[in-house]
mmCIF file of C-alpha atoms in Angstrom:
data_model
loop_
_atom_site.group_PDB
_atom_site.id
_atom_site.type_symbol
_atom_site.label_atom_id
_atom_site.label_comp_id
_atom_site.label_asym_id
_atom_site.label_seq_id
_atom_site.Cartn_x
_atom_site.Cartn_y
_atom_site.Cartn_z
ATOM 1 C CA MET A 3 -8.026 -39.879 -9.305
ATOM 2 C CA THR A 4 -7.939 -38.270 -5.857
ATOM 3 C CA SER A 5 -10.351 -35.362 -5.468
ATOM 4 C CA ILE A 6 -8.519 -32.053 -4.984
ATOM 5 C CA ASP A 7 -9.957 -29.089 -3.112
ATOM 6 C CA PHE A 8 -8.840 -26.299 -5.454
ATOM 7 C CA LYS A 9 -10.644 -23.722 -3.318
ATOM 8 C CA PHE A 10 -7.958 -24.188 -0.641
ATOM 9 C CA PHE A 11 -5.259 -23.081 -3.096
ATOM 10 C CA ILE A 12 -7.285 -20.100 -4.319
ATOM 11 C CA GLU A 13 -8.200 -19.071 -0.773
ATOM 12 C CA ASN A 14 -4.550 -18.920 0.280
ATOM 13 C CA ASP A 15 -3.094 -17.423 -2.910
ATOM 14 C CA SER A 16 -1.121 -14.243 -2.208
ATOM 15 C CA ASN A 17 -2.711 -12.719 -5.332
ATOM 16 C CA PRO A 18 -6.245 -11.375 -4.806
ATOM 17 C CA PHE A 19 -9.082 -13.281 -6.492
ATOM 18 C CA ILE A 20 -12.574 -11.782 -6.702
ATOM 19 C CA LEU A 21 -15.773 -13.355 -8.030
ATOM 20 C CA PHE A 22 -18.625 -11.061 -9.059
ATOM 21 C CA SER A 23 -22.192 -11.758 -10.075
ATOM 22 C CA SER A 24 -23.293 -10.425 -13.465
ATOM 23 C CA SER A 25 -24.715 -7.371 -11.669
ATOM 24 C CA GLY A 26 -21.447 -6.604 -9.853
ATOM 25 C CA LYS A 27 -22.240 -8.047 -6.428
ATOM 26 C CA LEU A 28 -19.365 -9.691 -4.564
ATOM 27 C CA LYS A 29 -19.832 -13.465 -4.458
ATOM 28 C CA TYR A 30 -16.410 -14.580 -3.245
ATOM 29 C CA LEU A 31 -13.136 -13.070 -2.016
ATOM 30 C CA ASN A 32 -10.012 -14.997 -1.169
ATOM 31 C CA THR A 33 -7.973 -13.911 1.860
ATOM 32 C CA SER A 34 -5.770 -11.517 -0.139
ATOM 33 C CA ALA A 35 -8.816 -9.917 -1.768
ATOM 34 C CA GLU A 36 -10.440 -9.382 1.644
ATOM 35 C CA ILE A 37 -7.377 -7.390 2.706
ATOM 36 C CA LEU A 38 -7.454 -5.422 -0.556
ATOM 37 C CA MET A 39 -11.087 -4.418 0.000
ATOM 38 C CA GLY A 40 -9.949 -2.063 2.745
ATOM 39 C CA SER A 41 -8.210 0.083 0.121
ATOM 40 C CA CYS A 42 -10.532 0.073 -2.885
ATOM 41 C CA ASN A 43 -14.133 0.211 -4.056
ATOM 42 C CA PRO A 44 -15.592 -3.098 -5.364
ATOM 43 C CA LYS A 45 -17.517 -1.151 -8.022
ATOM 44 C CA GLU A 46 -14.224 0.137 -9.420
ATOM 45 C CA LEU A 47 -12.841 -3.406 -9.596
ATOM 46 C CA PHE A 48 -16.005 -4.665 -11.298
ATOM 47 C CA LYS A 49 -15.710 -1.896 -13.883
ATOM 48 C CA ILE A 50 -12.102 -2.937 -14.561
ATOM 49 C CA ALA A 51 -13.167 -6.580 -14.889
ATOM 50 C CA LEU A 52 -15.809 -5.689 -17.472
ATOM 51 C CA SER A 53 -13.375 -3.504 -19.411
ATOM 52 C CA TYR A 54 -10.812 -6.304 -19.749
ATOM 53 C CA ALA A 55 -13.104 -9.331 -19.987
ATOM 54 C CA PRO A 56 -12.680 -11.664 -22.983
ATOM 55 C CA LYS A 57 -15.158 -11.197 -25.821
ATOM 56 C CA ASN A 58 -16.224 -14.845 -25.533
ATOM 57 C CA PHE A 59 -16.273 -17.338 -22.657
ATOM 58 C CA GLY A 60 -12.765 -18.015 -21.377
ATOM 59 C CA TYR A 61 -10.091 -15.761 -19.913
ATOM 60 C CA ASN A 62 -8.089 -12.692 -20.833
ATOM 61 C CA LYS A 63 -4.737 -11.813 -19.262
ATOM 62 C CA THR A 64 -3.650 -8.189 -19.467
ATOM 63 C CA ALA A 65 -0.455 -6.446 -18.372
ATOM 64 C CA ILE A 66 -1.669 -3.315 -16.629
ATOM 65 C CA GLU A 67 -0.362 -1.288 -13.698
ATOM 66 C CA LEU A 68 -2.954 -0.738 -10.986
ATOM 67 C CA SER A 69 -2.613 0.744 -7.517
ATOM 68 C CA PHE A 70 -5.087 0.939 -4.641
ATOM 69 C CA GLY A 71 -3.650 2.682 -1.611
ATOM 70 C CA SER A 72 -0.363 0.898 -0.964
ATOM 71 C CA PHE A 73 -1.300 -2.170 -3.043
ATOM 72 C CA GLU A 74 0.260 -2.353 -6.503
ATOM 73 C CA PHE A 75 -0.352 -4.830 -9.314
ATOM 74 C CA TYR A 76 1.279 -5.449 -12.682
ATOM 75 C CA GLY A 77 -1.477 -7.436 -14.376
ATOM 76 C CA ILE A 78 -4.938 -9.013 -14.224
ATOM 77 C CA ASN A 79 -6.696 -12.119 -15.506
ATOM 78 C CA VAL A 80 -10.445 -11.854 -16.121
ATOM 79 C CA LEU A 81 -12.393 -15.113 -16.505
ATOM 80 C CA TYR A 82 -15.958 -16.213 -17.106
ATOM 81 C CA GLU A 83 -17.584 -19.406 -18.380
ATOM 82 C CA ASN A 84 -21.247 -18.363 -18.185
ATOM 83 C CA GLU A 85 -23.380 -15.226 -18.000
ATOM 84 C CA ASP A 86 -23.869 -15.425 -14.228
ATOM 85 C CA PHE A 87 -20.386 -14.875 -12.801
ATOM 86 C CA ILE A 88 -17.129 -13.151 -13.697
ATOM 87 C CA GLY A 89 -13.845 -13.637 -11.849
ATOM 88 C CA MET A 90 -10.669 -11.578 -11.707
ATOM 89 C CA HIS A 91 -7.155 -12.310 -10.492
ATOM 90 C CA LEU A 92 -4.869 -9.370 -9.694
ATOM 91 C CA TYR A 93 -1.139 -10.084 -9.804
ATOM 92 C CA ASN A 94 1.033 -8.452 -7.152
ATOM 93 C CA LYS A 95 4.129 -6.560 -8.161
ATOM 94 C CA PRO A 96 7.260 -8.488 -7.104
ATOM 95 C CA MET A 97 8.272 -8.186 -3.470
ATOM 96 C CA ALA A 98 10.728 -5.386 -2.857
ATOM 97 C CA LYS A 99 14.281 -6.588 -2.245
ATOM 98 C CA ILE A 100 17.086 -4.547 -0.736
ATOM 99 C CA ASN A 101 20.689 -5.759 -0.657
ATOM 100 C CA ASP A 102 22.915 -3.142 0.929
ATOM 101 C CA SER A 103 25.617 -4.071 3.429
ATOM 102 C CA SER A 104 25.798 -0.446 4.622
ATOM 103 C CA LEU A 105 22.014 -0.138 5.016
ATOM 104 C CA LEU A 106 21.984 0.249 8.805
ATOM 105 C CA LYS A 107 24.783 2.820 9.006
ATOM 106 C CA GLY A 108 23.493 5.613 11.241
ATOM 107 C CA TYR A 109 20.333 3.664 12.097
ATOM 108 C CA THR A 110 19.095 3.251 15.666
ATOM 109 C CA LEU A 111 16.313 1.200 17.240
ATOM 110 C CA THR A 112 13.403 3.636 17.273
ATOM 111 C CA ASP A 113 9.824 3.873 18.490
ATOM 112 C CA LEU A 114 8.271 5.038 15.231
ATOM 113 C CA ASN A 115 5.158 6.346 16.978
ATOM 114 C CA LEU A 116 7.220 8.632 19.209
ATOM 115 C CA LEU A 117 9.289 9.893 16.269
ATOM 116 C CA LEU A 118 6.139 10.552 14.238
ATOM 117 C CA GLN A 119 4.494 12.345 17.161
ATOM 118 C CA ALA A 120 7.539 14.588 17.656
ATOM 119 C CA ASN A 121 7.451 15.620 13.997
ATOM 120 C CA ILE A 122 3.698 16.220 14.128
ATOM 121 C CA GLU A 123 4.162 18.559 17.092
ATOM 122 C CA LEU A 124 6.862 20.522 15.238
ATOM 123 C CA PHE A 125 4.629 20.860 12.177
ATOM 124 C CA ASP A 126 1.623 21.807 14.293
ATOM 125 C CA ILE A 127 3.410 24.868 15.727
ATOM 126 C CA ASN A 128 2.837 26.793 12.481
ATOM 127 C CA TYR A 129 -0.132 24.805 11.154
ATOM 128 C CA ASN A 130 -3.569 26.420 11.324
ATOM 129 C CA GLY A 131 -5.608 23.323 10.547
ATOM 130 C CA LYS A 132 -6.655 20.209 12.454
ATOM 131 C CA ILE A 133 -4.632 17.003 12.549
ATOM 132 C CA LYS A 134 -6.269 13.600 12.973
ATOM 133 C CA LEU A 135 -3.926 10.739 13.862
ATOM 134 C CA LEU A 136 -4.887 7.064 13.665
ATOM 135 C CA THR A 137 -2.017 4.738 14.484
ATOM 136 C CA ASP A 138 -1.237 1.241 15.694
ATOM 137 C CA TYR A 139 0.566 1.729 18.987
ATOM 138 C CA ASP A 140 1.640 -1.930 18.955
ATOM 139 C CA ILE A 141 4.068 -1.328 16.092
ATOM 140 C CA PRO A 142 7.398 -2.677 17.415
ATOM 141 C CA LYS A 143 10.554 -0.606 17.599
ATOM 142 C CA LEU A 144 12.495 -0.715 14.343
ATOM 143 C CA GLN A 145 15.820 0.378 12.900
ATOM 144 C CA ILE A 146 15.646 3.765 11.209
ATOM 145 C CA HIS A 147 17.885 6.758 10.513
ATOM 146 C CA GLN A 148 16.097 9.282 12.710
ATOM 147 C CA ASN A 149 17.524 12.466 11.174
ATOM 148 C CA ASN A 150 16.973 11.407 7.561
ATOM 149 C CA PHE A 151 13.484 10.111 8.303
ATOM 150 C CA SER A 152 12.521 13.296 10.150
ATOM 151 C CA MET A 153 13.739 15.352 7.190
ATOM 152 C CA LEU A 154 11.549 13.228 4.912
ATOM 153 C CA LEU A 155 8.536 13.759 7.171
ATOM 154 C CA ARG A 156 9.049 17.521 7.332
ATOM 155 C CA ASN A 157 9.079 17.725 3.542
ATOM 156 C CA ILE A 158 5.933 15.624 3.267
ATOM 157 C CA PHE A 159 4.135 17.662 5.929
ATOM 158 C CA SER A 160 4.907 20.809 3.945
ATOM 159 C CA GLN A 161 2.819 19.412 1.077
ATOM 160 C CA PHE A 162 -0.274 19.825 3.257
ATOM 161 C CA LYS A 163 0.523 23.094 5.039
ATOM 162 C CA ASP A 164 -2.324 25.035 3.380
ATOM 163 C CA ASN A 165 -5.071 22.493 4.099
ATOM 164 C CA LYS A 166 -7.646 22.925 6.849
ATOM 165 C CA LYS A 167 -7.270 19.333 7.991
ATOM 166 C CA LEU A 168 -4.724 16.544 7.726
ATOM 167 C CA GLU A 169 -5.374 12.847 8.348
ATOM 168 C CA ILE A 170 -2.388 10.695 9.313
ATOM 169 C CA THR A 171 -2.640 6.904 9.433
ATOM 170 C CA MET A 172 0.065 4.422 10.396
ATOM 171 C CA LYS A 173 -0.358 0.645 10.480
ATOM 172 C CA ILE A 174 1.322 -2.642 9.606
ATOM 173 C CA LYS A 175 0.667 -3.754 6.031
ATOM 174 C CA LEU A 176 -0.971 -7.173 6.069
ATOM 175 C CA GLY A 177 0.000 -9.959 3.721
ATOM 176 C CA GLU A 178 3.231 -8.501 2.350
ATOM 177 C CA ARG A 179 6.904 -8.490 3.333
ATOM 178 C CA VAL A 180 10.080 -6.787 2.159
ATOM 179 C CA ILE A 181 13.388 -8.641 1.786
ATOM 180 C CA VAL A 182 16.362 -6.813 3.273
ATOM 181 C CA ASN A 183 19.752 -8.507 3.071
ATOM 182 C CA ASP A 184 17.985 -11.858 2.517
ATOM 183 C CA LYS A 185 15.736 -11.494 5.578
ATOM 184 C CA ARG A 186 11.983 -10.872 5.464
ATOM 185 C CA TYR A 187 10.483 -7.974 7.392
ATOM 186 C CA SER A 188 7.031 -6.490 7.803
ATOM 187 C CA ILE A 189 6.097 -3.213 6.105
ATOM 188 C CA ILE A 190 4.741 -0.170 7.928
ATOM 189 C CA ILE A 191 2.277 1.975 5.978
ATOM 190 C CA LEU A 192 2.278 5.693 6.788
ATOM 191 C CA GLN A 193 -0.297 7.773 4.914
ATOM 192 C CA LEU A 194 -0.859 11.535 5.004
ATOM 193 C CA LYS A 195 -4.109 12.586 3.356
ATOM 194 C CA SER A 196 -6.126 15.759 2.893
ATOM 195 C CA THR A 197 -8.246 17.442 0.215
ATOM 196 C CA SER A 198 -5.189 18.406 -1.854
ATOM 197 C CA ARG A 199 -1.415 18.673 -1.616
ATOM 198 C CA HIS A 200 1.468 20.653 -3.109
ATOM 199 C CA LYS A 201 3.158 18.510 -5.766
ATOM 200 C CA GLU A 202 6.018 20.699 -6.978
ATOM 201 C CA HIS A 203 8.620 18.971 -4.784
ATOM 202 C CA ASP A 204 7.572 15.361 -5.415
ATOM 203 C CA LYS A 205 10.872 14.495 -7.092
ATOM 204 C CA GLU A 206 12.995 15.791 -4.205
ATOM 205 C CA ILE A 207 10.777 13.996 -1.687
ATOM 206 C CA GLU A 208 11.021 10.775 -3.681
ATOM 207 C CA LEU A 209 14.825 10.988 -3.554
ATOM 208 C CA LEU A 210 14.693 11.489 0.221
ATOM 209 C CA ALA A 211 12.475 8.417 0.531
ATOM 210 C CA LEU A 212 14.860 6.320 -1.556
ATOM 211 C CA LYS A 213 17.726 7.512 0.643
ATOM 212 C CA ASN A 214 15.796 6.006 3.559
ATOM 213 C CA HIS A 215 15.089 2.780 1.591
ATOM 214 C CA ILE A 216 11.385 3.655 1.738
ATOM 215 C CA ASN A 217 8.898 3.193 -1.095
ATOM 216 C CA ILE A 218 6.737 6.260 -1.678
ATOM 217 C CA HIS A 219 3.452 6.637 -3.558
ATOM 218 C CA PHE A 220 2.015 10.004 -4.542
ATOM 219 C CA LYS A 221 -1.753 10.310 -4.981
ATOM 220 C CA GLU A 222 -3.827 13.342 -5.916
ATOM 221 C CA SER A 223 -4.425 14.278 -2.265
ATOM 222 C CA ALA A 224 -2.268 11.812 -0.333
ATOM 223 C CA THR A 225 1.303 10.633 0.138
ATOM 224 C CA ILE A 226 1.959 7.047 1.240
ATOM 225 C CA LEU A 227 5.174 5.602 2.648
ATOM 226 C CA GLU A 228 6.086 1.913 2.839
ATOM 227 C CA ILE A 229 8.659 1.626 5.619
ATOM 228 C CA PRO A 230 10.611 -1.630 6.104
ATOM 229 C CA ALA A 231 10.229 -2.696 9.743
ATOM 230 C CA ILE A 232 13.832 -3.781 10.257
ATOM 231 C CA VAL A 233 14.161 -4.928 13.864
#
């Protein structure tokens, strides 16, 4: 029988795979897991692996919703065959799919960095704290409804109006695409983060995001947008 390099298939799996030593040290990460490490703490993942490990050698699959930054999973598989190593697969939630023939009505090709900067300047007029912006200026122009998106941003900014500082990060999400009208597009991640945020208008903000065909994630002190980069 021909020898098969199974590591190649694991390395290029879109689902993260992590191998720990018995003490919790990272021994192996596939490409997807390396990307995930930028949004989570390995110690937290090791703790999850131990909590859902099988009682005896083998594997244990569990349906569980996990989120780390903008990464979301619907289940895990924890495996071990000896006392030295324990592995864990995390299963990505299905790729978002949008089918809407009227999606681009009112949309225009937009430099998202310029639109974000304009809204930051408007917010900063009455803001008494400091704003730190970290963005990828190579993000290409994309189709967006400028008025609706600006309204969404203004509502999100208001969640942080009483904080002394606000960190804003915008970048392209690696390793994941969104399907819009049967075409695949990159996803732009926009995160606003501080020490706390007002949560009383989360539902209204979520509806505004959905109106813009944008996924939104609310954390204790952060709000994250996943924007389809329709070009």
